[in-house]
PDB file of N, CA and C in Angstrom:
ATOM      1  N   LYS A   1      27.172  -3.890  15.795  1.00 90.00           N
ATOM      2  CA  LYS A   1      26.290  -3.085  15.802  1.00 90.00           C
ATOM      3  C   LYS A   1      26.412  -2.352  14.039  1.00 90.00           C
ATOM      4  N   ARG A   2      26.686  -2.605  13.215  1.00 94.00           N
ATOM      5  CA  ARG A   2      26.991  -1.840  11.867  1.00 94.00           C
ATOM      6  C   ARG A   2      26.050  -2.422  10.918  1.00 94.00           C
ATOM      7  N   ARG A   3      26.157  -4.219  11.626  1.00 94.00           N
ATOM      8  CA  ARG A   3      24.893  -4.856  11.033  1.00 94.00           C
ATOM      9  C   ARG A   3      23.340  -3.631  11.196  1.00 94.00           C
ATOM     10  N   LEU A   4      23.188  -3.616  12.728  1.00 95.00           N
ATOM     11  CA  LEU A   4      21.896  -3.118  13.444  1.00 95.00           C
ATOM     12  C   LEU A   4      21.814  -1.160  11.987  1.00 95.00           C
ATOM     13  N   VAL A   5      22.852  -1.070  12.554  1.00 95.00           N
ATOM     14  CA  VAL A   5      22.802   0.362  11.851  1.00 95.00           C
ATOM     15  C   VAL A   5      22.426   0.277  10.618  1.00 95.00           C
ATOM     16  N   ASP A   6      22.899  -0.962   9.604  1.00 95.00           N
ATOM     17  CA  ASP A   6      22.419  -1.156   8.408  1.00 95.00           C
ATOM     18  C   ASP A   6      20.747  -1.285   8.103  1.00 95.00           C
ATOM     19  N   GLN A   7      20.886  -2.157   9.361  1.00 94.00           N
ATOM     20  CA  GLN A   7      19.125  -2.609   9.204  1.00 94.00           C
ATOM     21  C   GLN A   7      18.125  -1.220   9.202  1.00 94.00           C
ATOM     22  N   ILE A   8      18.654  -0.634   9.863  1.00 94.00           N
ATOM     23  CA  ILE A   8      17.884   0.511  10.579  1.00 94.00           C
ATOM     24  C   ILE A   8      18.073   1.529   8.574  1.00 94.00           C
ATOM     25  N   ALA A   9      19.124   1.852   8.509  1.00 95.00           N
ATOM     26  CA  ALA A   9      18.603   2.580   7.704  1.00 95.00           C
ATOM     27  C   ALA A   9      18.236   1.782   6.238  1.00 95.00           C
ATOM     28  N   LYS A  10      18.202   0.646   5.914  1.00 94.00           N
ATOM     29  CA  LYS A  10      17.142  -0.222   5.064  1.00 94.00           C
ATOM     30  C   LYS A  10      15.819   0.604   5.341  1.00 94.00           C
ATOM     31  N   LEU A  11      15.746   0.277   6.971  1.00 91.00           N
ATOM     32  CA  LEU A  11      14.210   0.308   7.024  1.00 91.00           C
ATOM     33  C   LEU A  11      13.833   1.662   6.722  1.00 91.00           C
ATOM     34  N   ASP A  12      14.448   2.642   7.167  1.00 93.00           N
ATOM     35  CA  ASP A  12      14.052   3.670   6.544  1.00 93.00           C
ATOM     36  C   ASP A  12      13.999   4.155   5.806  1.00 93.00           C
ATOM     37  N   GLU A  13      14.891   3.868   4.306  1.00 93.00           N
ATOM     38  CA  GLU A  13      14.571   4.434   3.010  1.00 93.00           C
ATOM     39  C   GLU A  13      13.513   2.954   2.356  1.00 93.00           C
ATOM     40  N   THR A  14      12.958   1.878   3.494  1.00 92.00           N
ATOM     41  CA  THR A  14      11.901   1.219   2.270  1.00 92.00           C
ATOM     42  C   THR A  14      10.882   1.778   3.608  1.00 92.00           C
ATOM     43  N   THR A  15      10.060   2.144   4.202  1.00 91.00           N
ATOM     44  CA  THR A  15       8.911   2.783   4.985  1.00 91.00           C
ATOM     45  C   THR A  15       8.559   3.492   4.173  1.00 91.00           C
ATOM     46  N   PRO A  16       7.591   3.848   3.396  1.00 89.00           N
ATOM     47  CA  PRO A  16       6.439   4.978   2.829  1.00 89.00           C
ATOM     48  C   PRO A  16       6.573   5.720   3.563  1.00 89.00           C
ATOM     49  N   GLY A  17       6.060   6.953   3.573  1.00 90.00           N
ATOM     50  CA  GLY A  17       5.662   7.956   3.760  1.00 90.00           C
ATOM     51  C   GLY A  17       6.613   8.787   4.667  1.00 90.00           C
ATOM     52  N   GLY A  18       8.040   9.007   4.426  1.00 91.00           N
ATOM     53  CA  GLY A  18       8.875  10.112   5.192  1.00 91.00           C
ATOM     54  C   GLY A  18       9.598   8.805   6.068  1.00 91.00           C
ATOM     55  N   GLY A  19       9.929   7.632   5.427  1.00 92.00           N
ATOM     56  CA  GLY A  19      10.547   7.082   6.496  1.00 92.00           C
ATOM     57  C   GLY A  19      10.443   6.751   8.355  1.00 92.00           C
ATOM     58  N   LEU A  20      11.106   6.522   9.164  1.00 94.00           N
ATOM     59  CA  LEU A  20      10.742   5.963  10.203  1.00 94.00           C
ATOM     60  C   LEU A  20      10.443   7.486  10.937  1.00 94.00           C
ATOM     61  N   VAL A  21      10.788   8.513  10.690  1.00 94.00           N
ATOM     62  CA  VAL A  21      10.642  10.011  11.118  1.00 94.00           C
ATOM     63  C   VAL A  21       9.091   9.913  10.635  1.00 94.00           C
ATOM     64  N   GLY A  22       8.835   9.460   9.589  1.00 94.00           N
ATOM     65  CA  GLY A  22       7.152   9.492   9.004  1.00 94.00           C
ATOM     66  C   GLY A  22       6.646   8.817  10.326  1.00 94.00           C
ATOM     67  N   TYR A  23       6.836   7.582  10.483  1.00 93.00           N
ATOM     68  CA  TYR A  23       6.674   6.246  10.939  1.00 93.00           C
ATOM     69  C   TYR A  23       5.693   6.982  12.534  1.00 93.00           C
ATOM     70  N   VAL A  24       6.860   7.337  12.585  1.00 94.00           N
ATOM     71  CA  VAL A  24       6.957   7.720  14.242  1.00 94.00           C
ATOM     72  C   VAL A  24       5.880   8.984  14.483  1.00 94.00           C
ATOM     73  N   ARG A  25       5.708   9.711  13.389  1.00 93.00           N
ATOM     74  CA  ARG A  25       5.335  11.591  13.243  1.00 93.00           C
ATOM     75  C   ARG A  25       3.392  10.446  13.061  1.00 93.00           C
ATOM     76  N   ARG A  26       3.208   9.680  12.370  1.00 92.00           N
ATOM     77  CA  ARG A  26       1.665   9.253  11.852  1.00 92.00           C
ATOM     78  C   ARG A  26       1.228   8.368  13.448  1.00 92.00           C
ATOM     79  N   ALA A  27       2.417   7.818  14.310  1.00 91.00           N
ATOM     80  CA  ALA A  27       2.222   6.432  15.257  1.00 91.00           C
ATOM     81  C   ALA A  27       1.830   7.932  16.213  1.00 91.00           C
ATOM     82  N   LYS A  28       2.524   8.862  16.449  1.00 93.00           N
ATOM     83  CA  LYS A  28       1.924   9.887  17.075  1.00 93.00           C
ATOM     84  C   LYS A  28       0.550  10.596  17.343  1.00 93.00           C
ATOM     85  N   ASP A  29       0.394  10.684  15.688  1.00 91.00           N
ATOM     86  CA  ASP A  29      -0.793  11.412  15.248  1.00 91.00           C
ATOM     87  C   ASP A  29      -1.408  10.567  15.886  1.00 91.00           C
ATOM     88  N   LEU A  30      -1.918   9.478  15.642  1.00 86.00           N
ATOM     89  CA  LEU A  30      -2.987   8.130  15.815  1.00 86.00           C
ATOM     90  C   LEU A  30      -3.452   8.032  17.200  1.00 86.00           C
ATOM     91  N   LEU A  31      -2.046   7.872  18.089  1.00 89.00           N
ATOM     92  CA  LEU A  31      -2.175   7.764  19.627  1.00 89.00           C
ATOM     93  C   LEU A  31      -2.761   9.058  20.413  1.00 89.00           C
ATOM     94  N   ARG A  32      -2.432  10.395  20.029  1.00 90.00           N
ATOM     95  CA  ARG A  32      -3.000  11.444  20.149  1.00 90.00           C
ATOM     96  C   ARG A  32      -4.282  11.144  19.642  1.00 90.00           C
ATOM     97  N   SER A  33      -4.671  11.202  18.791  1.00 87.00           N
ATOM     98  CA  SER A  33      -6.547  11.210  18.407  1.00 87.00           C
ATOM     99  C   SER A  33      -6.935   9.994  19.445  1.00 87.00           C
ATOM    100  N   SER A  34      -6.505   8.727  19.396  1.00 85.00           N
ATOM    101  CA  SER A  34      -7.097   7.854  19.877  1.00 85.00           C
ATOM    102  C   SER A  34      -7.458   8.516  21.607  1.00 85.00           C
ATOM    103  N   ARG A  35      -6.356   8.817  22.118  1.00 88.00           N
ATOM    104  CA  ARG A  35      -6.255   9.471  23.528  1.00 88.00           C
ATOM    105  C   ARG A  35      -7.693  10.430  23.676  1.00 88.00           C
ATOM    106  N   GLU A  36      -7.859  11.318  22.600  1.00 90.00           N
ATOM    107  CA  GLU A  36      -8.919  12.309  22.528  1.00 90.00           C
ATOM    108  C   GLU A  36      -9.820  12.067  21.755  1.00 90.00           C
ATOM    109  N   GLY A  37     -10.069  10.718  21.946  1.00 87.00           N
ATOM    110  CA  GLY A  37     -11.724   9.706  21.640  1.00 87.00           C
ATOM    111  C   GLY A  37     -12.111   9.598  20.078  1.00 87.00           C
ATOM    112  N   SER A  38     -10.973  10.058  19.397  1.00 86.00           N
ATOM    113  CA  SER A  38     -11.476  10.126  17.775  1.00 86.00           C
ATOM    114  C   SER A  38     -11.060   9.094  17.826  1.00 86.00           C
ATOM    115  N   ASN A  39     -11.796   8.653  16.197  1.00 81.00           N
ATOM    116  CA  ASN A  39     -12.227   7.486  15.820  1.00 81.00           C
ATOM    117  C   ASN A  39     -12.223   7.072  14.646  1.00 81.00           C
ATOM    118  N   PRO A  40     -11.038   6.840  13.549  1.00 76.00           N
ATOM    119  CA  PRO A  40     -10.790   7.395  12.077  1.00 76.00           C
ATOM    120  C   PRO A  40     -11.568   6.629  11.421  1.00 76.00           C
ATOM    121  N   LEU A  41     -12.244   5.367  11.816  1.00 78.00           N
ATOM    122  CA  LEU A  41     -13.355   4.187  11.309  1.00 78.00           C
ATOM    123  C   LEU A  41     -14.728   5.293  11.627  1.00 78.00           C
ATOM    124  N   GLU A  42     -15.203   6.353  11.809  1.00 83.00           N
ATOM    125  CA  GLU A  42     -16.527   6.471  12.524  1.00 83.00           C
ATOM    126  C   GLU A  42     -17.032   6.904  10.664  1.00 83.00           C
ATOM    127  N   GLY A  43     -18.195   6.537  10.860  1.00 87.00           N
ATOM    128  CA  GLY A  43     -18.788   6.304   9.418  1.00 87.00           C
ATOM    129  C   GLY A  43     -19.098   5.376   8.833  1.00 87.00           C
ATOM    130  N   TYR A  44     -17.808   4.465   9.006  1.00 84.00           N
ATOM    131  CA  TYR A  44     -17.742   3.670   8.146  1.00 84.00           C
ATOM    132  C   TYR A  44     -19.014   2.243   8.683  1.00 84.00           C
ATOM    133  N   GLU A  45     -19.689   1.811   7.659  1.00 87.00           N
ATOM    134  CA  GLU A  45     -20.485   0.378   8.014  1.00 87.00           C
ATOM    135  C   GLU A  45     -19.644  -0.648   7.194  1.00 87.00           C
ATOM    136  N   PRO A  46     -19.383  -1.186   8.455  1.00 82.00           N
ATOM    137  CA  PRO A  46     -18.982  -3.104   7.844  1.00 82.00           C
ATOM    138  C   PRO A  46     -19.919  -3.816   7.071  1.00 82.00           C
ATOM    139  N   HIS A  47     -19.977  -4.382   6.036  1.00 84.00           N
ATOM    140  CA  HIS A  47     -21.057  -5.687   5.453  1.00 84.00           C
ATOM    141  C   HIS A  47     -20.072  -6.743   4.868  1.00 84.00           C
ATOM    142  N   VAL A  48     -20.875  -7.825   4.428  1.00 85.00           N
ATOM    143  CA  VAL A  48     -20.736  -8.659   4.261  1.00 85.00           C
ATOM    144  C   VAL A  48     -20.494  -8.696   2.557  1.00 85.00           C
ATOM    145  N   PRO A  49     -19.447  -8.501   1.962  1.00 85.00           N
ATOM    146  CA  PRO A  49     -19.859  -8.690   0.355  1.00 85.00           C
ATOM    147  C   PRO A  49     -20.183  -9.950  -0.186  1.00 85.00           C
ATOM    148  N   GLU A  50     -21.074  -9.942  -1.567  1.00 89.00           N
ATOM    149  CA  GLU A  50     -21.792 -10.370  -1.558  1.00 89.00           C
ATOM    150  C   GLU A  50     -20.937 -11.268  -2.399  1.00 89.00           C
ATOM    151  N   GLY A  51     -20.902 -12.746  -2.692  1.00 87.00           N
ATOM    152  CA  GLY A  51     -20.291 -14.059  -3.045  1.00 87.00           C
ATOM    153  C   GLY A  51     -21.404 -15.027  -3.979  1.00 87.00           C
ATOM    154  N   SER A  52     -20.697 -15.739  -4.346  1.00 86.00           N
ATOM    155  CA  SER A  52     -21.316 -17.080  -5.206  1.00 86.00           C
ATOM    156  C   SER A  52     -20.930 -18.510  -4.800  1.00 86.00           C
ATOM    157  N   ASN A  53     -21.865 -19.331  -4.928  1.00 90.00           N
ATOM    158  CA  ASN A  53     -21.103 -20.851  -4.569  1.00 90.00           C
ATOM    159  C   ASN A  53     -21.146 -21.466  -6.211  1.00 90.00           C
ATOM    160  N   LEU A  54     -19.892 -22.251  -5.921  1.00 91.00           N
ATOM    161  CA  LEU A  54     -19.331 -22.601  -7.100  1.00 91.00           C
ATOM    162  C   LEU A  54     -19.049 -23.927  -6.707  1.00 91.00           C
ATOM    163  N   ASP A  55     -19.303 -24.667  -8.215  1.00 93.00           N
ATOM    164  CA  ASP A  55     -19.155 -26.392  -7.772  1.00 93.00           C
ATOM    165  C   ASP A  55     -17.400 -25.970  -8.335  1.00 93.00           C
ATOM    166  N   VAL A  56     -16.795 -27.059  -7.438  1.00 91.00           N
ATOM    167  CA  VAL A  56     -15.719 -27.728  -8.190  1.00 91.00           C
ATOM    168  C   VAL A  56     -15.286 -27.369  -9.538  1.00 91.00           C
ATOM    169  N   LEU A  57     -16.159 -28.520  -9.746  1.00 92.00           N
ATOM    170  CA  LEU A  57     -15.702 -29.055 -11.544  1.00 92.00           C
ATOM    171  C   LEU A  57     -16.411 -27.976 -12.049  1.00 92.00           C
ATOM    172  N   SER A  58     -16.855 -26.901 -11.529  1.00 95.00           N
ATOM    173  CA  SER A  58     -17.561 -26.597 -13.134  1.00 95.00           C
ATOM    174  C   SER A  58     -16.359 -25.153 -13.470  1.00 95.00           C
ATOM    175  N   GLN A  59     -16.750 -24.756 -15.089  1.00 95.00           N
ATOM    176  CA  GLN A  59     -15.470 -24.121 -15.697  1.00 95.00           C
ATOM    177  C   GLN A  59     -15.759 -22.558 -14.540  1.00 95.00           C
ATOM    178  N   GLY A  60     -16.694 -21.629 -14.132  1.00 93.00           N
ATOM    179  CA  GLY A  60     -16.536 -20.897 -13.535  1.00 93.00           C
ATOM    180  C   GLY A  60     -15.986 -21.064 -12.458  1.00 93.00           C
ATOM    181  N   PHE A  61     -15.995 -21.858 -11.716  1.00 95.00           N
ATOM    182  CA  PHE A  61     -14.420 -22.079 -10.485  1.00 95.00           C
ATOM    183  C   PHE A  61     -13.435 -22.350 -10.957  1.00 95.00           C
ATOM    184  N   ARG A  62     -12.934 -23.314 -12.525  1.00 95.00           N
ATOM    185  CA  ARG A  62     -11.908 -23.136 -12.651  1.00 95.00           C
ATOM    186  C   ARG A  62     -11.307 -21.939 -13.351  1.00 95.00           C
ATOM    187  N   GLU A  63     -11.963 -20.779 -13.640  1.00 95.00           N
ATOM    188  CA  GLU A  63     -11.421 -19.987 -13.972  1.00 95.00           C
ATOM    189  C   GLU A  63     -11.337 -18.560 -13.000  1.00 95.00           C
ATOM    190  N   ARG A  64     -12.185 -18.562 -11.524  1.00 93.00           N
ATOM    191  CA  ARG A  64     -11.777 -18.275 -10.901  1.00 93.00           C
ATOM    192  C   ARG A  64     -10.300 -18.766 -10.196  1.00 93.00           C
ATOM    193  N   GLU A  65      -9.847 -20.353 -10.172  1.00 94.00           N
ATOM    194  CA  GLU A  65      -8.824 -20.536  -9.675  1.00 94.00           C
ATOM    195  C   GLU A  65      -7.165 -20.042 -10.596  1.00 94.00           C
ATOM    196  N   THR A  66      -7.637 -20.384 -11.682  1.00 95.00           N
ATOM    197  CA  THR A  66      -6.881 -19.776 -12.699  1.00 95.00           C
ATOM    198  C   THR A  66      -6.236 -18.200 -12.071  1.00 95.00           C
ATOM    199  N   GLN A  67      -7.132 -16.923 -12.460  1.00 94.00           N
ATOM    200  CA  GLN A  67      -7.308 -16.028 -11.884  1.00 94.00           C
ATOM    201  C   GLN A  67      -6.305 -15.829 -10.492  1.00 94.00           C
ATOM    202  N   GLY A  68      -7.102 -16.643  -9.661  1.00 92.00           N
ATOM    203  CA  GLY A  68      -6.423 -16.529  -8.424  1.00 92.00           C
ATOM    204  C   GLY A  68      -5.034 -16.952  -8.407  1.00 92.00           C
ATOM    205  N   VAL A  69      -4.676 -18.389  -8.963  1.00 93.00           N
ATOM    206  CA  VAL A  69      -3.319 -18.515  -9.022  1.00 93.00           C
ATOM    207  C   VAL A  69      -2.298 -17.560  -9.059  1.00 93.00           C
ATOM    208  N   LYS A  70      -2.588 -16.916 -10.400  1.00 92.00           N
ATOM    209  CA  LYS A  70      -2.099 -15.377 -10.738  1.00 92.00           C
ATOM    210  C   LYS A  70      -2.066 -14.545 -10.234  1.00 92.00           C
ATOM    211  N   GLU A  71      -2.922 -14.255  -9.284  1.00 92.00           N
ATOM    212  CA  GLU A  71      -2.723 -12.821  -8.214  1.00 92.00           C
ATOM    213  C   GLU A  71      -2.426 -13.126  -7.060  1.00 92.00           C
ATOM    214  N   ALA A  72      -2.282 -15.012  -6.410  1.00 91.00           N
ATOM    215  CA  ALA A  72      -1.707 -15.278  -4.969  1.00 91.00           C
ATOM    216  C   ALA A  72      -0.328 -14.560  -4.674  1.00 91.00           C
ATOM    217  N   GLY A  73       0.872 -14.379  -5.797  1.00 87.00           N
ATOM    218  CA  GLY A  73       2.017 -13.407  -5.561  1.00 87.00           C
ATOM    219  C   GLY A  73       1.936 -11.881  -4.965  1.00 87.00           C
ATOM    220  N   ARG A  74       0.213 -11.842  -5.183  1.00 88.00           N
ATOM    221  CA  ARG A  74       0.459  -9.688  -5.112  1.00 88.00           C
ATOM    222  C   ARG A  74      -0.665 -10.072  -3.687  1.00 88.00           C
ATOM    223  N   ALA A  75      -0.279 -11.215  -3.130  1.00 87.00           N
ATOM    224  CA  ALA A  75      -1.619 -11.069  -1.980  1.00 87.00           C
ATOM    225  C   ALA A  75      -0.580 -11.024  -0.560  1.00 87.00           C
ATOM    226  N   ALA A  76      -1.434 -10.777   0.357  1.00 85.00           N
ATOM    227  CA  ALA A  76      -0.386 -10.874   1.795  1.00 85.00           C
ATOM    228  C   ALA A  76      -1.730 -11.253   2.553  1.00 85.00           C
ATOM    229  N   PHE A  77      -1.023 -12.052   3.343  1.00 80.00           N
ATOM    230  CA  PHE A  77      -1.854 -13.044   4.440  1.00 80.00           C
ATOM    231  C   PHE A  77      -0.957 -12.643   5.752  1.00 80.00           C
ATOM    232  N   VAL A  78      -2.515 -12.370   7.035  1.00 78.00           N
ATOM    233  CA  VAL A  78      -2.192 -11.854   8.561  1.00 78.00           C
ATOM    234  C   VAL A  78      -2.265 -13.172   9.127  1.00 78.00           C
ATOM    235  N   LEU A  79      -1.407 -13.636  10.013  1.00 73.00           N
ATOM    236  CA  LEU A  79      -1.888 -14.207  11.083  1.00 73.00           C
ATOM    237  C   LEU A  79      -1.986 -13.678  12.153  1.00 73.00           C
ATOM    238  N   VAL A  80      -2.739 -13.921  13.276  1.00 72.00           N
ATOM    239  CA  VAL A  80      -3.637 -13.265  14.206  1.00 72.00           C
ATOM    240  C   VAL A  80      -3.078 -14.445  15.526  1.00 72.00           C
ATOM    241  N   ALA A  81      -2.003 -13.746  16.338  1.00 71.00           N
ATOM    242  CA  ALA A  81      -1.371 -14.417  17.533  1.00 71.00           C
ATOM    243  C   ALA A  81      -2.950 -15.151  17.990  1.00 71.00           C
ATOM    244  N   GLY A  82      -2.529 -16.355  18.934  1.00 66.00           N
ATOM    245  CA  GLY A  82      -3.743 -16.982  19.297  1.00 66.00           C
ATOM    246  C   GLY A  82      -4.071 -16.348  20.265  1.00 66.00           C
ATOM    247  N   GLY A  83      -4.917 -16.814  21.589  1.00 67.00           N
ATOM    248  CA  GLY A  83      -5.280 -15.897  23.080  1.00 67.00           C
ATOM    249  C   GLY A  83      -6.021 -14.427  22.575  1.00 67.00           C
ATOM    250  N   LEU A  84      -7.190 -14.278  23.809  1.00 64.00           N
ATOM    251  CA  LEU A  84      -7.657 -12.722  24.044  1.00 64.00           C
ATOM    252  C   LEU A  84      -7.287 -11.916  23.568  1.00 64.00           C
ATOM    253  N   GLY A  85      -8.302 -10.749  23.417  1.00 64.00           N
ATOM    254  CA  GLY A  85      -7.770  -9.288  23.410  1.00 64.00           C
ATOM    255  C   GLY A  85      -7.642  -8.660  24.524  1.00 64.00           C
ATOM    256  N   GLU A  86      -7.534  -9.441  25.212  1.00 67.00           N
ATOM    257  CA  GLU A  86      -7.652  -8.244  27.248  1.00 67.00           C
ATOM    258  C   GLU A  86      -6.808  -7.239  27.694  1.00 67.00           C
ATOM    259  N   ARG A  87      -5.288  -7.600  26.750  1.00 68.00           N
ATOM    260  CA  ARG A  87      -4.362  -6.429  26.250  1.00 68.00           C
ATOM    261  C   ARG A  87      -4.931  -5.294  26.170  1.00 68.00           C
ATOM    262  N   LEU A  88      -5.693  -5.882  25.158  1.00 66.00           N
ATOM    263  CA  LEU A  88      -6.336  -4.387  23.986  1.00 66.00           C
ATOM    264  C   LEU A  88      -7.158  -3.774  24.960  1.00 66.00           C
ATOM    265  N   GLY A  89      -8.116  -4.564  26.055  1.00 68.00           N
ATOM    266  CA  GLY A  89      -9.117  -4.308  26.300  1.00 68.00           C
ATOM    267  C   GLY A  89     -10.568  -4.893  25.952  1.00 68.00           C
ATOM    268  N   TYR A  90     -10.255  -5.674  25.517  1.00 67.00           N
ATOM    269  CA  TYR A  90     -11.907  -6.464  24.978  1.00 67.00           C
ATOM    270  C   TYR A  90     -11.463  -7.737  25.290  1.00 67.00           C
ATOM    271  N   SER A  91     -12.929  -8.210  25.678  1.00 69.00           N
ATOM    272  CA  SER A  91     -12.778  -9.616  26.016  1.00 69.00           C
ATOM    273  C   SER A  91     -12.939 -10.891  25.519  1.00 69.00           C
ATOM    274  N   GLY A  92     -13.517 -10.874  23.762  1.00 70.00           N
ATOM    275  CA  GLY A  92     -13.278 -11.480  23.280  1.00 70.00           C
ATOM    276  C   GLY A  92     -12.018 -12.410  22.194  1.00 70.00           C
ATOM    277  N   ILE A  93     -11.948 -12.759  21.644  1.00 69.00           N
ATOM    278  CA  ILE A  93     -11.120 -13.322  21.077  1.00 69.00           C
ATOM    279  C   ILE A  93     -10.409 -11.810  19.545  1.00 69.00           C
ATOM    280  N   LYS A  94      -9.621 -12.224  19.672  1.00 65.00           N
ATOM    281  CA  LYS A  94      -8.800 -10.904  18.653  1.00 65.00           C
ATOM    282  C   LYS A  94      -9.797 -10.612  17.601  1.00 65.00           C
ATOM    283  N   LEU A  95      -9.723 -11.982  16.742  1.00 67.00           N
ATOM    284  CA  LEU A  95     -10.837 -11.731  15.323  1.00 67.00           C
ATOM    285  C   LEU A  95     -11.703 -11.094  15.373  1.00 67.00           C
ATOM    286  N   ALA A  96     -12.289 -11.030  16.490  1.00 67.00           N
ATOM    287  CA  ALA A  96     -14.072 -10.234  16.807  1.00 67.00           C
ATOM    288  C   ALA A  96     -13.662  -9.450  17.421  1.00 67.00           C
ATOM    289  N   LEU A  97     -12.549  -8.394  17.070  1.00 57.00           N
ATOM    290  CA  LEU A  97     -12.347  -7.424  17.488  1.00 57.00           C
ATOM    291  C   LEU A  97     -13.373  -6.158  17.062  1.00 57.00           C
ATOM    292  N   PRO A  98     -13.883  -5.215  17.472  1.00 58.00           N
ATOM    293  CA  PRO A  98     -14.394  -4.636  16.620  1.00 58.00           C
ATOM    294  C   PRO A  98     -13.982  -3.713  15.645  1.00 58.00           C
TER     295      PRO A  98
END
């Protein structure tokens, strides 16, 4: 039980925006807004960013690779579990959620 209490205390200390109380408050606000039909992303237009094609042996590729390796430690990656988004009320794959 003590380990659980310690874990909860650590989580409360490290959760931004008011700890666990702030997290619950934001969750309730989001759920209330959703129930009322509010869309926090309303007005945003998704777009595909411009990109470039690089030859693997080019200087430009090597420069970007070096920069990427430096920044990789500050990156976060999210892996979505398999399956469809049916429980979310969506019939397609989760990665295609609007």
